[in-house]
Structures are given as C-alpha cells and as structure tokens.
mmCIF file of C-alpha atoms in Angstrom:
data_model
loop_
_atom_site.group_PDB
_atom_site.id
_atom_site.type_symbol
_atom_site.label_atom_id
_atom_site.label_comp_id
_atom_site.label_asym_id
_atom_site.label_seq_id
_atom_site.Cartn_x
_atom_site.Cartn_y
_atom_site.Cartn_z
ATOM 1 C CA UNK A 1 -96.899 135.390 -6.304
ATOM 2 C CA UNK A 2 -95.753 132.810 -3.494
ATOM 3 C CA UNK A 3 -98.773 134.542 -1.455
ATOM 4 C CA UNK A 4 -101.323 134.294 -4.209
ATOM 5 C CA UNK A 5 -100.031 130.259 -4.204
ATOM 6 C CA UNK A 6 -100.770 129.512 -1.199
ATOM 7 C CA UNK A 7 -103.340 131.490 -0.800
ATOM 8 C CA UNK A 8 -105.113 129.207 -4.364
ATOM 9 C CA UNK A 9 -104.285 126.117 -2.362
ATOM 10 C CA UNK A 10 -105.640 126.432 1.138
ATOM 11 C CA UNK A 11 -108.582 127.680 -0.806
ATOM 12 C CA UNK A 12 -108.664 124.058 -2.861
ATOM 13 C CA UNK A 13 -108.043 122.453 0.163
ATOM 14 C CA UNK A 14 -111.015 124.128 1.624
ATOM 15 C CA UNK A 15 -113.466 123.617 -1.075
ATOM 16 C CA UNK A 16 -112.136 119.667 -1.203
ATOM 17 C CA UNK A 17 -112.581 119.433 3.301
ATOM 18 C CA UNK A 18 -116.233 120.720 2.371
ATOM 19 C CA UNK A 19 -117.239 118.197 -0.545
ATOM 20 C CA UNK A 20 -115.704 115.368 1.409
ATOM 21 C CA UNK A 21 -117.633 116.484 4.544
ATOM 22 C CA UNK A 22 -120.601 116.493 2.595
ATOM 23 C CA UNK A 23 -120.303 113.153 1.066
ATOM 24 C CA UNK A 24 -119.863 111.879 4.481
ATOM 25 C CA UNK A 25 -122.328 113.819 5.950
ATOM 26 C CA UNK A 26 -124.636 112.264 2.886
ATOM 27 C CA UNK A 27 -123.494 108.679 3.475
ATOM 28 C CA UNK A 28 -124.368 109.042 6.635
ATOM 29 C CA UNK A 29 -127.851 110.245 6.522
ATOM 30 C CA UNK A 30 -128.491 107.188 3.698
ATOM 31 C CA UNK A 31 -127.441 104.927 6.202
ATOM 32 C CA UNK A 32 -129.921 106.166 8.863
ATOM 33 C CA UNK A 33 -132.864 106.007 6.244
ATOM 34 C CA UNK A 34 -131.676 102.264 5.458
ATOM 35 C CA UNK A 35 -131.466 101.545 9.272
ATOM 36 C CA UNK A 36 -134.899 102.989 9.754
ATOM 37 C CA UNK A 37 -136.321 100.947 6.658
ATOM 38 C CA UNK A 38 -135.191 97.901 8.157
ATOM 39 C CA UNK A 39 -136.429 98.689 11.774
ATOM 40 C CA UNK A 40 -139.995 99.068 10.545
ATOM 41 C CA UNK A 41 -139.346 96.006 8.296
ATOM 42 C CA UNK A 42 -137.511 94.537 5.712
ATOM 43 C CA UNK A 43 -139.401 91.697 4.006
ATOM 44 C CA UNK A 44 -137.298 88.668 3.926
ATOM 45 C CA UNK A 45 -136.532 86.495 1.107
ATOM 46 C CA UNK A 46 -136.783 83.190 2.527
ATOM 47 C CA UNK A 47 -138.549 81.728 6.061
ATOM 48 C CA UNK A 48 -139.450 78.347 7.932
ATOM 49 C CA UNK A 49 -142.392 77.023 9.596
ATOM 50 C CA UNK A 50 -141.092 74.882 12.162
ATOM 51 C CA UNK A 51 -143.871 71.861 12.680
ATOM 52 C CA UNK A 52 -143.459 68.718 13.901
ATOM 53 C CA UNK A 53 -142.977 64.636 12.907
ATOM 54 C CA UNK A 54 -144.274 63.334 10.106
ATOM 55 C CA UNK A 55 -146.810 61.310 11.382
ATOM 56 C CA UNK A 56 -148.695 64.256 13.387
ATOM 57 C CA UNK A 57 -151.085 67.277 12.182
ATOM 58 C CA UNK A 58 -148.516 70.031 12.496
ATOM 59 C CA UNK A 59 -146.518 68.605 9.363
ATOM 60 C CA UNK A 60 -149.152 68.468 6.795
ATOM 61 C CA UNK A 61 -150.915 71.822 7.907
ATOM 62 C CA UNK A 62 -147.652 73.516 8.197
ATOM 63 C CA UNK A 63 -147.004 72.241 4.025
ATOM 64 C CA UNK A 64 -150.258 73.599 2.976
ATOM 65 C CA UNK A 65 -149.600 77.242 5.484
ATOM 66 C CA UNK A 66 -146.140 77.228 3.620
ATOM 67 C CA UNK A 67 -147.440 77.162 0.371
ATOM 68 C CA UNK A 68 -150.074 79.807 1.033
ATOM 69 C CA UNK A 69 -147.747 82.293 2.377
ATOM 70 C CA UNK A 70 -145.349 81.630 -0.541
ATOM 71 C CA UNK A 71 -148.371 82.743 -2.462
ATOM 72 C CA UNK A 72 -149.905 85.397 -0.943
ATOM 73 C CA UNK A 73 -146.765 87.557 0.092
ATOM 74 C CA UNK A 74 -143.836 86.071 -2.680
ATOM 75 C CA UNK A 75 -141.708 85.306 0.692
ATOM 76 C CA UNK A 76 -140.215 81.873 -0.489
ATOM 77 C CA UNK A 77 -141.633 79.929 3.100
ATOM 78 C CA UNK A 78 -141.043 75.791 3.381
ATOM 79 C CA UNK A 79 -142.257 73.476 6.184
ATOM 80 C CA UNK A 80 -139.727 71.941 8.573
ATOM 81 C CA UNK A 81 -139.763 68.796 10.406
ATOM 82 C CA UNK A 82 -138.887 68.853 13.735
ATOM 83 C CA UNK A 83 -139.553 67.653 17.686
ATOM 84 C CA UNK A 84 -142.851 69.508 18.026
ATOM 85 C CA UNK A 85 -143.565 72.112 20.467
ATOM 86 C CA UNK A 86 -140.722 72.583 22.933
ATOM 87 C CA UNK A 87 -138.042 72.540 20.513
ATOM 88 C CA UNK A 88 -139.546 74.751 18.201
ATOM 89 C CA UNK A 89 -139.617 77.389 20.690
ATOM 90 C CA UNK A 90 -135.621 76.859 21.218
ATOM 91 C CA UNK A 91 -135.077 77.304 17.712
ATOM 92 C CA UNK A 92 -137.229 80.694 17.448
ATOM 93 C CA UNK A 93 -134.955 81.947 20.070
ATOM 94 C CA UNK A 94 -131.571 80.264 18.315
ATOM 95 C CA UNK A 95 -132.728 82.080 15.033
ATOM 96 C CA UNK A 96 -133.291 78.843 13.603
ATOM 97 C CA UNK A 97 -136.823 79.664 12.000
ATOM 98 C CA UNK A 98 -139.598 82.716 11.727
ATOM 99 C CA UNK A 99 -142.735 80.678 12.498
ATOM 100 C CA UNK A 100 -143.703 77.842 14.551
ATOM 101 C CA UNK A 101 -146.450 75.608 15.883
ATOM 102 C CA UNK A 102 -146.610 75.349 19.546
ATOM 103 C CA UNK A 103 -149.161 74.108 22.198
ATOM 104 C CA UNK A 104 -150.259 76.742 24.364
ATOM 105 C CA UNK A 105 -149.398 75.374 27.191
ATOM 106 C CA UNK A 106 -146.215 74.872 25.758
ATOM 107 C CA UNK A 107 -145.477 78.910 24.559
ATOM 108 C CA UNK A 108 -146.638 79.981 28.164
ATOM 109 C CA UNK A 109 -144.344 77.662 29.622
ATOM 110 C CA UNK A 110 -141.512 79.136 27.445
ATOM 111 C CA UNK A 111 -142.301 82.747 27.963
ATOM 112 C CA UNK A 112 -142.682 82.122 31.863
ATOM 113 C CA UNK A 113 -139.423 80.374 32.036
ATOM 114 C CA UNK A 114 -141.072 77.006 33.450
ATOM 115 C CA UNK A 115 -140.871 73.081 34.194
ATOM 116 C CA UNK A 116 -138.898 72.302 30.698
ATOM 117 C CA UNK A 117 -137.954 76.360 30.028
ATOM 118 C CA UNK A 118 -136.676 76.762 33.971
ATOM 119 C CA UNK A 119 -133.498 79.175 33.320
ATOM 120 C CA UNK A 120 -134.028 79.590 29.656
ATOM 121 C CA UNK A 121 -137.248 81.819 29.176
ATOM 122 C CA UNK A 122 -137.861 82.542 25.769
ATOM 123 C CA UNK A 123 -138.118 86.278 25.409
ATOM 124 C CA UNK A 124 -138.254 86.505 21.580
ATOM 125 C CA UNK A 125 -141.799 84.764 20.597
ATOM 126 C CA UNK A 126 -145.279 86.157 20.348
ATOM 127 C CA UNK A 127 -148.532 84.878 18.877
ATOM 128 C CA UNK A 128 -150.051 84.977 15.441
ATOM 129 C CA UNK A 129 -152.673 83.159 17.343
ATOM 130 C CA UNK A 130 -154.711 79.768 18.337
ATOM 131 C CA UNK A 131 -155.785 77.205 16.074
ATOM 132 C CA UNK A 132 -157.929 74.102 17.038
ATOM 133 C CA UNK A 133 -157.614 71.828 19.912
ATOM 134 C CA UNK A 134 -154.735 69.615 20.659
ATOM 135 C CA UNK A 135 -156.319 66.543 21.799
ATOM 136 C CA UNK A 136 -154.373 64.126 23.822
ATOM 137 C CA UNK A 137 -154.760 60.913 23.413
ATOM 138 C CA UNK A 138 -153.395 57.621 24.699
ATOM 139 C CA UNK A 139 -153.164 54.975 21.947
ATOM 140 C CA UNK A 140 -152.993 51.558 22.569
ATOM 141 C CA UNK A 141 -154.575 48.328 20.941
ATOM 142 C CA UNK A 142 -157.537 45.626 21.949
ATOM 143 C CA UNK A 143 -154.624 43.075 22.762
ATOM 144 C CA UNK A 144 -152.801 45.132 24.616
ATOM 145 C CA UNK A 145 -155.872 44.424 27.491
ATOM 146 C CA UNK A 146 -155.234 48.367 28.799
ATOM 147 C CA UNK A 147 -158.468 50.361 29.243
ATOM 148 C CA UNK A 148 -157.460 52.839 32.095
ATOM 149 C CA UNK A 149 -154.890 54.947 32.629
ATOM 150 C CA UNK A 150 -154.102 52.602 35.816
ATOM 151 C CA UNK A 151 -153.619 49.804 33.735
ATOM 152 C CA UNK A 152 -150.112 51.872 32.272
ATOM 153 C CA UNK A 153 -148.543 51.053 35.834
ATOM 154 C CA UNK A 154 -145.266 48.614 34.296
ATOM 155 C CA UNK A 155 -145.887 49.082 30.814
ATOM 156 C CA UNK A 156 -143.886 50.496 28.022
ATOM 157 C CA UNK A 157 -145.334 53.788 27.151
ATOM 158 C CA UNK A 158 -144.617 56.669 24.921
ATOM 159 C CA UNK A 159 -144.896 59.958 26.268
ATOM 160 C CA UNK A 160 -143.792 61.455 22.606
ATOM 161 C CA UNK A 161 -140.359 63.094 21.296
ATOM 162 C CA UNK A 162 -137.510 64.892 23.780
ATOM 163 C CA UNK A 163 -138.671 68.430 23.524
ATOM 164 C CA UNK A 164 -142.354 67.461 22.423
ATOM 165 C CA UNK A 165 -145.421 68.996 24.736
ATOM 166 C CA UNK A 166 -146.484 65.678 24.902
ATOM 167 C CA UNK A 167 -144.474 64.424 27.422
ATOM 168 C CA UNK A 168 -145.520 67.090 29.707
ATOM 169 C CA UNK A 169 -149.137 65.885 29.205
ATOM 170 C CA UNK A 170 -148.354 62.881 30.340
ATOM 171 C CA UNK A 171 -146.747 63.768 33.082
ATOM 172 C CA UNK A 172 -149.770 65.965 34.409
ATOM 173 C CA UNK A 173 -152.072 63.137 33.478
ATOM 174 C CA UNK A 174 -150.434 60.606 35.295
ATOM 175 C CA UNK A 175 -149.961 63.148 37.988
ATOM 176 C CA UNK A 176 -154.202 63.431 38.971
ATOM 177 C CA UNK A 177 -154.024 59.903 38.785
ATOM 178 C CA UNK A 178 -151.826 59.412 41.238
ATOM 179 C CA UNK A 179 -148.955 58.470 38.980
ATOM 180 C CA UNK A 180 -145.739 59.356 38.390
ATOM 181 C CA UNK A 181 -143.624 58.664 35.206
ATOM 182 C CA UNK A 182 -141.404 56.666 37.191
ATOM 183 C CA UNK A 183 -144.197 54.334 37.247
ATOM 184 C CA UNK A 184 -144.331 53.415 33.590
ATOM 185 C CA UNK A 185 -141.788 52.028 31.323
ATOM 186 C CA UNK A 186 -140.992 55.754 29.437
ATOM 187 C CA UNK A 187 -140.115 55.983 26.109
ATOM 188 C CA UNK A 188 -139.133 58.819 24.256
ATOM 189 C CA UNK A 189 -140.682 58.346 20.437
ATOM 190 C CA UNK A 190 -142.379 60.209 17.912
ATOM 191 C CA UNK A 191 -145.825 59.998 16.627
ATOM 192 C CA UNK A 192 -144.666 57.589 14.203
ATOM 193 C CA UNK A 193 -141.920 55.670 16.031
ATOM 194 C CA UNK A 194 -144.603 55.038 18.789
ATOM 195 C CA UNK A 195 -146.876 53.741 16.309
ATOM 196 C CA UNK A 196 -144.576 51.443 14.793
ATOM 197 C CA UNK A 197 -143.823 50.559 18.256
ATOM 198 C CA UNK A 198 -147.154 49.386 18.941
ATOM 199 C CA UNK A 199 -147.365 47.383 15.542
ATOM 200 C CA UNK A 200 -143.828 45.449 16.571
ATOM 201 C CA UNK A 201 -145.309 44.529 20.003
ATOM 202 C CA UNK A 202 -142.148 46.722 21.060
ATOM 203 C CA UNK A 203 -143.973 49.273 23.420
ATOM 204 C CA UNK A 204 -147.360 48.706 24.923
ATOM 205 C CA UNK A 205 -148.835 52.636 24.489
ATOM 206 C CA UNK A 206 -148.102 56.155 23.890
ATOM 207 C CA UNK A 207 -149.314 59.541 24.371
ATOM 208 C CA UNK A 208 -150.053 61.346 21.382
ATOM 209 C CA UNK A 209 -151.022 65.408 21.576
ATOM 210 C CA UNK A 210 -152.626 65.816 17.904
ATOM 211 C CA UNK A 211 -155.509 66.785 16.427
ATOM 212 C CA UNK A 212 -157.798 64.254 15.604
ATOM 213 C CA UNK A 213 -157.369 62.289 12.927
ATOM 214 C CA UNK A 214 -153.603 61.832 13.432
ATOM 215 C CA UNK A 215 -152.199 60.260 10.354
ATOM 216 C CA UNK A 216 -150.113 58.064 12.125
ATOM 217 C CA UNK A 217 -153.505 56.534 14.653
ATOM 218 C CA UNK A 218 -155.360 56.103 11.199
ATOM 219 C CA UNK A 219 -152.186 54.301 10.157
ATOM 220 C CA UNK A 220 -152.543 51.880 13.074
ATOM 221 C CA UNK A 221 -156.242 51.367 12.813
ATOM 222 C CA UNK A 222 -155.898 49.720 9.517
ATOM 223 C CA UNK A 223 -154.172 47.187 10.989
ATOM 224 C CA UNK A 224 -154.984 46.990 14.530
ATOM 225 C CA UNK A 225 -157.883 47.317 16.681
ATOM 226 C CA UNK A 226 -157.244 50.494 18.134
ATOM 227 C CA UNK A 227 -158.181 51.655 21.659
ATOM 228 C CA UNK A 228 -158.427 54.991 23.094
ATOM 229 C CA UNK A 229 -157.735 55.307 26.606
ATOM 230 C CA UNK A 230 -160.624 57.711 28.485
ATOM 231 C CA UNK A 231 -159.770 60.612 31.172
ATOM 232 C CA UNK A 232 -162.376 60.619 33.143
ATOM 233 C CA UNK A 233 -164.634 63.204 33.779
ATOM 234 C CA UNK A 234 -163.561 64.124 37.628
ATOM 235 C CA UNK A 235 -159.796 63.501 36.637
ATOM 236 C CA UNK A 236 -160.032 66.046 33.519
ATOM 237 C CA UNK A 237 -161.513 68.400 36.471
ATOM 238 C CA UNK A 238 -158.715 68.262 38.664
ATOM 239 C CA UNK A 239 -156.501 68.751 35.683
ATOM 240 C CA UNK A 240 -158.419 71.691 34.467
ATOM 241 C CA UNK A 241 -158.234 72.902 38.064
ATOM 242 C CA UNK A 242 -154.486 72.823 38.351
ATOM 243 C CA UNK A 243 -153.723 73.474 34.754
ATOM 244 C CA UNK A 244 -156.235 76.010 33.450
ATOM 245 C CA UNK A 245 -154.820 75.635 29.744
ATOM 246 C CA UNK A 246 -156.633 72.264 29.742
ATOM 247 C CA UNK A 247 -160.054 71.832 28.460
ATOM 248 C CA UNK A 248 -162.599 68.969 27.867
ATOM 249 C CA UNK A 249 -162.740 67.107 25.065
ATOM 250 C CA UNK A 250 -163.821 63.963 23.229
ATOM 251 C CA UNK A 251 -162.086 61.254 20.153
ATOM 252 C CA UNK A 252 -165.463 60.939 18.218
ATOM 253 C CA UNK A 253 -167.139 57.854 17.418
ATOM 254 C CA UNK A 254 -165.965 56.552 14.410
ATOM 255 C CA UNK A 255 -162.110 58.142 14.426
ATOM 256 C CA UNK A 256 -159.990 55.307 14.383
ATOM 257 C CA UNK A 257 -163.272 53.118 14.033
ATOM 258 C CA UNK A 258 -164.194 53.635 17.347
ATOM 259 C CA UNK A 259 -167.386 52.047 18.385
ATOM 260 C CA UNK A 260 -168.191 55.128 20.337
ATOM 261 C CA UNK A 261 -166.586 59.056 21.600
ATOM 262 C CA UNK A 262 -163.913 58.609 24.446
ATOM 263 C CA UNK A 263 -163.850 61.177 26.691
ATOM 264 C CA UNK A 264 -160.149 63.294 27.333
ATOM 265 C CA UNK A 265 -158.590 66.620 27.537
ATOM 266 C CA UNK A 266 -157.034 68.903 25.519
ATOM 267 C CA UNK A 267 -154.635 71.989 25.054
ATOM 268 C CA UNK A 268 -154.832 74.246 21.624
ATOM 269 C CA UNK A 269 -152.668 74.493 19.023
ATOM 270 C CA UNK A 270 -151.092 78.088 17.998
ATOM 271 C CA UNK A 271 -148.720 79.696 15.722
ATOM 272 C CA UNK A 272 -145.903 81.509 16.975
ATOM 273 C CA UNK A 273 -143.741 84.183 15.319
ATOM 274 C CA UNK A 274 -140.429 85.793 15.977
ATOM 275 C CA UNK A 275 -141.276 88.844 17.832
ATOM 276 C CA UNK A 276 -138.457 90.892 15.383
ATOM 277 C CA UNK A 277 -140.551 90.365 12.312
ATOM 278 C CA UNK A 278 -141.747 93.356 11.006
ATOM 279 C CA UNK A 279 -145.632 94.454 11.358
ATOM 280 C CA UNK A 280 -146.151 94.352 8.316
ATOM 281 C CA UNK A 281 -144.500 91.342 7.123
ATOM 282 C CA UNK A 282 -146.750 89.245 10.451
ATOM 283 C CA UNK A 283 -150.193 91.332 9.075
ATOM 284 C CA UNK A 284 -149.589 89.597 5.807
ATOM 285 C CA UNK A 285 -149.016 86.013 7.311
ATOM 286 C CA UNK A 286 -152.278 86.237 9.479
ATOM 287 C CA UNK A 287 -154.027 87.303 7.007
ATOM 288 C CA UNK A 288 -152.844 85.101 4.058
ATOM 289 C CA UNK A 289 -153.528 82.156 6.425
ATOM 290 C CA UNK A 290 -156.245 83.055 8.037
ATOM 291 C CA UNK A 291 -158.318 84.444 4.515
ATOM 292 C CA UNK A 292 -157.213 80.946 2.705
ATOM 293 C CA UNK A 293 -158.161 78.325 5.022
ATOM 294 C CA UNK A 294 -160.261 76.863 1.674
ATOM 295 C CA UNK A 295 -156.788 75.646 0.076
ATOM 296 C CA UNK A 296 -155.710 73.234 3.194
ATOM 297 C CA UNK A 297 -156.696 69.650 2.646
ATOM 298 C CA UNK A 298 -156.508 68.582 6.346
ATOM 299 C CA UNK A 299 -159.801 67.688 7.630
ATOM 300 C CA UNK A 300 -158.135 70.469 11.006
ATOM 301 C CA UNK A 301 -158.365 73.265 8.786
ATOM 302 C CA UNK A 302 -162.425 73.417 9.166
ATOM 303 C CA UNK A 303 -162.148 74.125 13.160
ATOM 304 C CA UNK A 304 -159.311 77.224 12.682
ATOM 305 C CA UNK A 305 -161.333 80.355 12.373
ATOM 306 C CA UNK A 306 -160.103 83.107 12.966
ATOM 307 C CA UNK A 307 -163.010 84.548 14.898
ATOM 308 C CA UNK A 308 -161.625 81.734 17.733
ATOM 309 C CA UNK A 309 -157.603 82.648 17.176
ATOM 310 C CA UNK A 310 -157.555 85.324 20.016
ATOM 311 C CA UNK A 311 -159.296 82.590 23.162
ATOM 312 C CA UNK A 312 -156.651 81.323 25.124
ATOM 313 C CA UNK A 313 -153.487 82.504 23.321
ATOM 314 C CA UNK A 314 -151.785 83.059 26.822
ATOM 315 C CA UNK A 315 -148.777 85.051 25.848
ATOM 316 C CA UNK A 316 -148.475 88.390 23.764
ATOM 317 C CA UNK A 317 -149.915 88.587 19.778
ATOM 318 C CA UNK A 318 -147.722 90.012 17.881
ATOM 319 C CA UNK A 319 -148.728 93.443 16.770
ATOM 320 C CA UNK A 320 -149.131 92.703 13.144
ATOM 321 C CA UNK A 321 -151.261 89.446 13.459
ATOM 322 C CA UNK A 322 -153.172 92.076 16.428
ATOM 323 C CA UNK A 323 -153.602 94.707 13.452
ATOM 324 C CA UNK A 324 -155.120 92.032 10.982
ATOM 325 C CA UNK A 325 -157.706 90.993 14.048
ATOM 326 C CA UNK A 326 -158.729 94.581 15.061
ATOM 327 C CA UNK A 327 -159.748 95.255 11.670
ATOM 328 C CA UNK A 328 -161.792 92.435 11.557
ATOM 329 C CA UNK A 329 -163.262 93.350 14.977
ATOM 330 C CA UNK A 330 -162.492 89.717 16.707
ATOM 331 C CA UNK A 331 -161.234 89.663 20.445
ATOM 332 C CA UNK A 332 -160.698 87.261 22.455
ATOM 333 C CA UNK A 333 -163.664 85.448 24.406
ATOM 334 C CA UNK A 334 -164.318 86.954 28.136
#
C-alpha cells in the first residue's frame, strides 16, 4: 500500500514537472515571437520632429510634416522647437526625438565625427532624404552701410544659435575671404533674436541658413530696408572647391523687396530619422510626406520633390524611406 503511495505521488509529481516545463517552455517561445515583432517593428504611439527657432523654415514645415504624419499613419507626431541642425543630431542620438531636420553638411559632419562632432560621431541617424536648398544669407540693413562681406571686419555679427549649422557657414565663408571669426564681433542668436537685434541697433548683421523667405527677414523688411550681403562668384568657387556640399545660389529679386537677385551659396535641407525605427514605420513617413506635399502652406514645400530627395543626401537612407524611393524608381542624380 505504502509502495502503491509513493509510487501515485512521484507519478503526480511527474505529470506536474512536465506541465510546468511546458508552460515555461510556452512562455518562453511567446516571448521570442514578441521580441521578433518588435525587432522588425513596433509602431510607436507618440514621436517628435525636432526643427528649429521660430523664426526659421524648419518650424513651420516641421508643424504642417507633423500633422500629416499624424494623419496618414495614426502615430500621434508634434513639432519641436529647438537649436537647428547640430543639436538635433545630439538629441537623435540622446533618444530625445525620432525625426529631425538637419543640413547636409551638418548630418555628414555628425556621422564622420567632424569640426563640431570631433569625438562624438553620431552612429544612430540615417536619411529619409533631401529637401530644398538651405540658402545662406547675411542680413543686414541700408544704414548699417555693409555691402561686402569685408565690411563685417569689427562689427557685431550673428553667426546663428550654439549648435546651429549656421555658425559653421560662417565660419567657412569668412574663411575664403580671408577671415576668421575672431575678426568679427560674434554673437550667438537665433533667427529671431538676430533679427530683433538688428531692429534695436544692438548687433550690426547675422548669418541666417534658411530657405528663402525666412519669416523672421520678411519680419525685418517691413520695417527696415533690408540688405543682402552677395558671395561672390569666385569666392562661392573656392568654397564649393573645399566644401563640395556647397552649391550656387541666388535671394531673388523681390524677397525681402530686393531691388534685384543677390548672388550666395547654399547647403540642402534633409530629414533625418533614428536608424532603430522600424522599415515599415520610416516607409510610411516618406511616403505620407512625400505623397502630401499639397497640404503644407510654406511657399518651401513647392521645391521638395521627391524625385530630387536622393541628390546629395551624403550619409546612409534609411531602408524604409530607400523602399518607398525604389518603388517609385527615383535615384539619386550621377
């Protein structure tokens, strides 16, 4: 009877070792499919599009981009403000949004580990890809009696935010010219704080990197007789030659009511995306943004086409925005 006993209960004990095994062995396996549904991508619920200031074109496309991805995929998706360029790459790599505007000189810069990135590469971005040029222009006013970019030697000048592309612009810009920022009285302001600047009598100039119109020029030139300072034609050159992200370009007649086109330079404006988003999710951004270009207000939105998003990206597309491009059959100009 004892035997019989025992036997019933290592028998229990048996059966019970097997279920439990099993349970594990099925908790187990459920957490591998969940692992491998979040590896290939699990939508998020909420993400940010870093821009820039208030006063420059990265804010007001990045509202109307928001609003169409909110749209188009249900992922709740807000605008940020923030210092432009450089420090929207340090957030993507501090986790601190999903998508960001960049120059491209900017993003290559950060990938490369270079001038303002030297011993903090930033190995977690790639490209959803380019959007219209980045003009730079140097803003000052008919009183001011500057015309050249000589005539900056002593004066108080604006070379944009800390951790805005534009101060590297300046830099280079100054640099074919013989110049060196030492040579100017630097300030570090935003698009708008330079602006005000200029209407105070508190800075002379600044740099500003923007597509033209930027909101906070137009501001100005209500007010004040604004002047565009040129690059001339064999300094752009030797810029271009140095810096091959640079290309010509032009303020047209009539921006800012300019009495006629002043010649400059200009980089390109791109998105950038944390590389960790899924394919999917990144596919769904390009192409929401790209397919609804009708719904932005900014007068920017009619030079991004997405025929021109692949020329002069410079770093790595992310393989989603890359699957939304090869299906339309666009690559990048030779």
């Amino acid at each position: 009877m004892k035997k019989r006993k025992f036997l019933m209960t290592t028998i229990l004990m048996l059966v019970l070792s097997m279920l439990l095994a099993a349970c594990g062995g099925g908790n187990e396996e459920g957490s591998s499919e969940n692992d491998n549904e979040k590896s290939s991508g699990e939508k998020p619920k909420f993400m940010s599009i870093l821009t820039g200031g208030t006063g420059g074109t990265y804010f007001p496309l990045g509202g109307s981009f928001a609003n169409i991805v909110s749209d188009a995929t249900g992922i709740d998706t807000n605008a940020e403000t923030t210092g432009a360029s450089a420090e929207n790459m340090q957030s993507i790599k501090d986790n601190k949004g999903e998508i960001a505007f960049t120059q491209t000189d900017i993003a290559s810069y950060a990938t490369e580990g270079k001038l303002m990135f030297e011993g903090n590469a930033i190995d977690n971005i790639q490209a959803i890809g380019t959007l219209y040029p980045e003009t730079i222009q140097i803003v000052t006013t008919e009183k001011s009696g500057i015309k050249t970019v000589e005539d900056l030697k002593g004066k108080k000048v604006s070379i944009g935010a800390p951790g805005s592309g534009t101060a590297a612009n300046a830099e280079q810009i100054l640099e074919v010219y013989g110049m060196k920022l030492e040579d100017i009285q630097k300030q570090d302001l935003s698009f708008d704080e330079s602006v005000n600047g200029i209407k105070d009598g508190n800075i002379d100039a600044a740099f500003v990197t923007a597509g033209t119109p930027t909101a906070a020029v137009e501001e100005l030139s209500a007010t004040e007789k604004v002047v565009i300072v040129p690059v001339d034609a064999d300094k752009a050159d030797a810029l271009i030659e140095k810096y091959p992200y640079y290309t010509k370009d032009e303020v047209p007649s009539g921006t800012y009511k300019l009495g006629s086109a002043v010649p400059t330079v200009a980089v390109q404006a791109m998105l950038v995306v944390k590389s960790d988003l899924s394919e999917d999710v990144v596919y769904d951004v390009t192409k929401a943004i790209f397919e609804n270009l009708d719904q932005v207000t900014h007068a920017k939105a009619e030079q991004i086409k997405p025929e021109n998003a692949l020329n002069g990206v410079g770093i790595d597309v992310h393989p989603g925005a890359q699957k939304y491009f090869d299906e339309k059959g666009i690559k990048a100009a030779q």
